């Protein structure tokens, strides 16, 4: 119940940390910037090392377990759940169990061969339970079969 932060990307490595109020105050009616809090929330990835490092994606930063713990402490939270990163088994638990990446697209882009997963919490204790699944074959339907007459406009 109010102890889990769910985000697309990751956490900010902004000096002094970030509060939930800072996140609530983000103006969302714009294109995402290349840097800053909104960009971090969309694109940042966890790393196993303490501290921060330039992102392997070439945009923003990766954040270490110290940033995860500082964010959780500052906001009285217990867990960060994020996505935006293919994981072979559909999920991975990092940062001493405090940062979970969950990826729900099996065989991403029809070429990655990854499993997918979703997460549920089993009880009031907020114990995560993972369900993994594989991709299924695409139905034998030609591309754009249901597009109708959209090209005749």
XYZ file of C-alpha atoms in Angstrom:
153
model
C 0.000 0.000 0.000
C 1.789 3.372 -0.332
C 5.228 1.740 -0.035
C 5.995 0.990 -3.687
C 7.091 3.472 -6.353
C 6.351 2.337 -9.922
C 8.146 4.117 -12.750
C 8.891 3.519 -16.414
C 12.648 4.133 -16.303
C 14.419 4.739 -13.056
C 15.519 7.189 -10.420
C 17.168 10.533 -10.649
C 20.758 11.067 -9.589
C 19.965 14.722 -8.860
C 22.024 16.241 -6.049
C 20.116 16.195 -2.746
C 17.680 13.537 -3.906
C 14.137 13.747 -5.201
C 10.864 13.776 -3.313
C 7.520 12.458 -4.483
C 6.375 16.093 -4.436
C 9.152 16.963 -6.917
C 7.825 14.207 -9.176
C 4.197 15.318 -8.788
C 5.217 18.846 -9.780
C 6.679 17.832 -13.150
C 4.902 19.496 -16.068
C 3.814 16.523 -18.154
C 2.239 18.409 -21.054
C 5.387 18.576 -23.176
C 7.909 16.478 -25.000
C 10.360 14.830 -22.606
C 13.614 16.772 -22.293
C 17.009 15.163 -22.901
C 18.105 15.714 -19.296
C 16.617 16.308 -15.880
C 14.080 14.662 -13.627
C 11.508 13.728 -16.276
C 14.202 12.215 -18.468
C 15.602 10.201 -15.542
C 12.185 8.834 -14.631
C 11.694 7.718 -18.234
C 15.116 6.406 -19.208
C 17.464 5.776 -16.237
C 18.614 2.210 -15.527
C 19.957 0.630 -12.339
C 23.568 -0.460 -12.075
C 25.127 -2.817 -9.516
C 27.891 -0.377 -8.528
C 27.511 2.354 -5.916
C 27.099 5.852 -7.341
C 26.116 6.904 -10.804
C 27.565 6.532 -14.273
C 26.703 7.717 -17.765
C 23.945 5.550 -19.175
C 24.817 2.803 -21.644
C 21.926 4.205 -23.712
C 23.808 7.451 -24.257
C 21.162 9.573 -22.504
C 21.137 10.329 -18.794
C 22.634 8.254 -16.006
C 22.543 4.841 -14.411
C 21.936 4.768 -10.657
C 23.419 2.526 -7.997
C 21.926 0.896 -4.914
C 22.879 3.927 -2.827
C 20.563 6.122 -4.928
C 17.766 3.580 -4.592
C 18.144 3.454 -0.806
C 18.340 7.258 -0.509
C 15.161 7.683 -2.590
C 13.288 5.077 -0.551
C 14.430 6.602 2.753
C 13.562 10.166 1.706
C 10.063 9.152 0.620
C 9.266 6.515 3.279
C 9.013 3.772 0.642
C 10.180 0.147 0.516
C 10.476 -0.755 -3.151
C 11.002 0.632 -6.674
C 9.429 -1.218 -9.601
C 10.488 -0.192 -13.082
C 10.375 -1.473 -16.636
C 12.030 -0.126 -19.807
C 14.734 -2.772 -20.018
C 14.599 -6.233 -21.575
C 15.423 -8.972 -19.095
C 16.096 -12.540 -20.253
C 13.840 -14.043 -17.578
C 11.238 -11.240 -17.714
C 12.356 -9.672 -14.474
C 15.359 -9.089 -12.249
C 15.646 -8.120 -8.581
C 18.532 -5.778 -7.773
C 19.807 -3.397 -5.124
C 19.360 -5.839 -2.234
C 15.781 -6.553 -3.285
C 14.752 -2.903 -3.377
C 14.692 -2.358 -7.154
C 12.770 -4.704 -9.448
C 12.794 -4.487 -13.232
C 9.733 -6.144 -14.752
C 9.450 -6.521 -18.532
C 6.141 -7.699 -19.985
C 6.969 -8.086 -23.695
C 8.076 -11.642 -24.504
C 10.478 -12.116 -27.412
C 10.808 -8.352 -27.678
C 10.689 -7.108 -31.293
C 10.348 -10.746 -32.380
C 14.071 -11.220 -31.951
C 15.244 -11.064 -28.334
C 14.075 -14.499 -27.187
C 13.320 -13.172 -23.694
C 10.599 -14.309 -21.342
C 8.175 -11.761 -19.956
C 6.711 -11.398 -16.498
C 4.243 -9.601 -14.326
C 4.253 -9.027 -10.606
C 1.621 -9.339 -7.902
C 1.865 -8.820 -4.194
C 0.730 -11.802 -2.161
C -0.285 -10.106 1.044
C -0.249 -7.061 3.236
C 3.462 -7.828 3.735
C 4.022 -6.771 0.096
C 5.879 -9.959 -0.851
C 6.304 -9.892 -4.649
C 5.153 -12.928 -6.628
C 6.366 -13.176 -10.226
C 4.601 -14.902 -13.105
C 6.731 -15.559 -16.182
C 5.479 -16.315 -19.663
C 6.827 -16.938 -23.147
C 5.816 -15.485 -26.484
C 3.210 -17.249 -28.581
C 3.217 -17.522 -32.353
C 1.620 -14.650 -34.205
C -1.723 -15.454 -35.832
C -1.535 -16.048 -39.577
C -2.991 -12.656 -40.494
C -1.373 -10.449 -43.143
C -0.038 -7.088 -41.930
C -2.598 -4.268 -42.121
C -5.419 -6.804 -42.686
C -7.801 -4.824 -40.508
C -6.742 -1.364 -41.661
C -9.828 -1.178 -43.846
C -9.879 1.611 -46.319
C -7.605 3.962 -44.399
C -5.339 4.498 -47.420
C -8.149 5.763 -49.605
C -8.729 8.976 -47.649
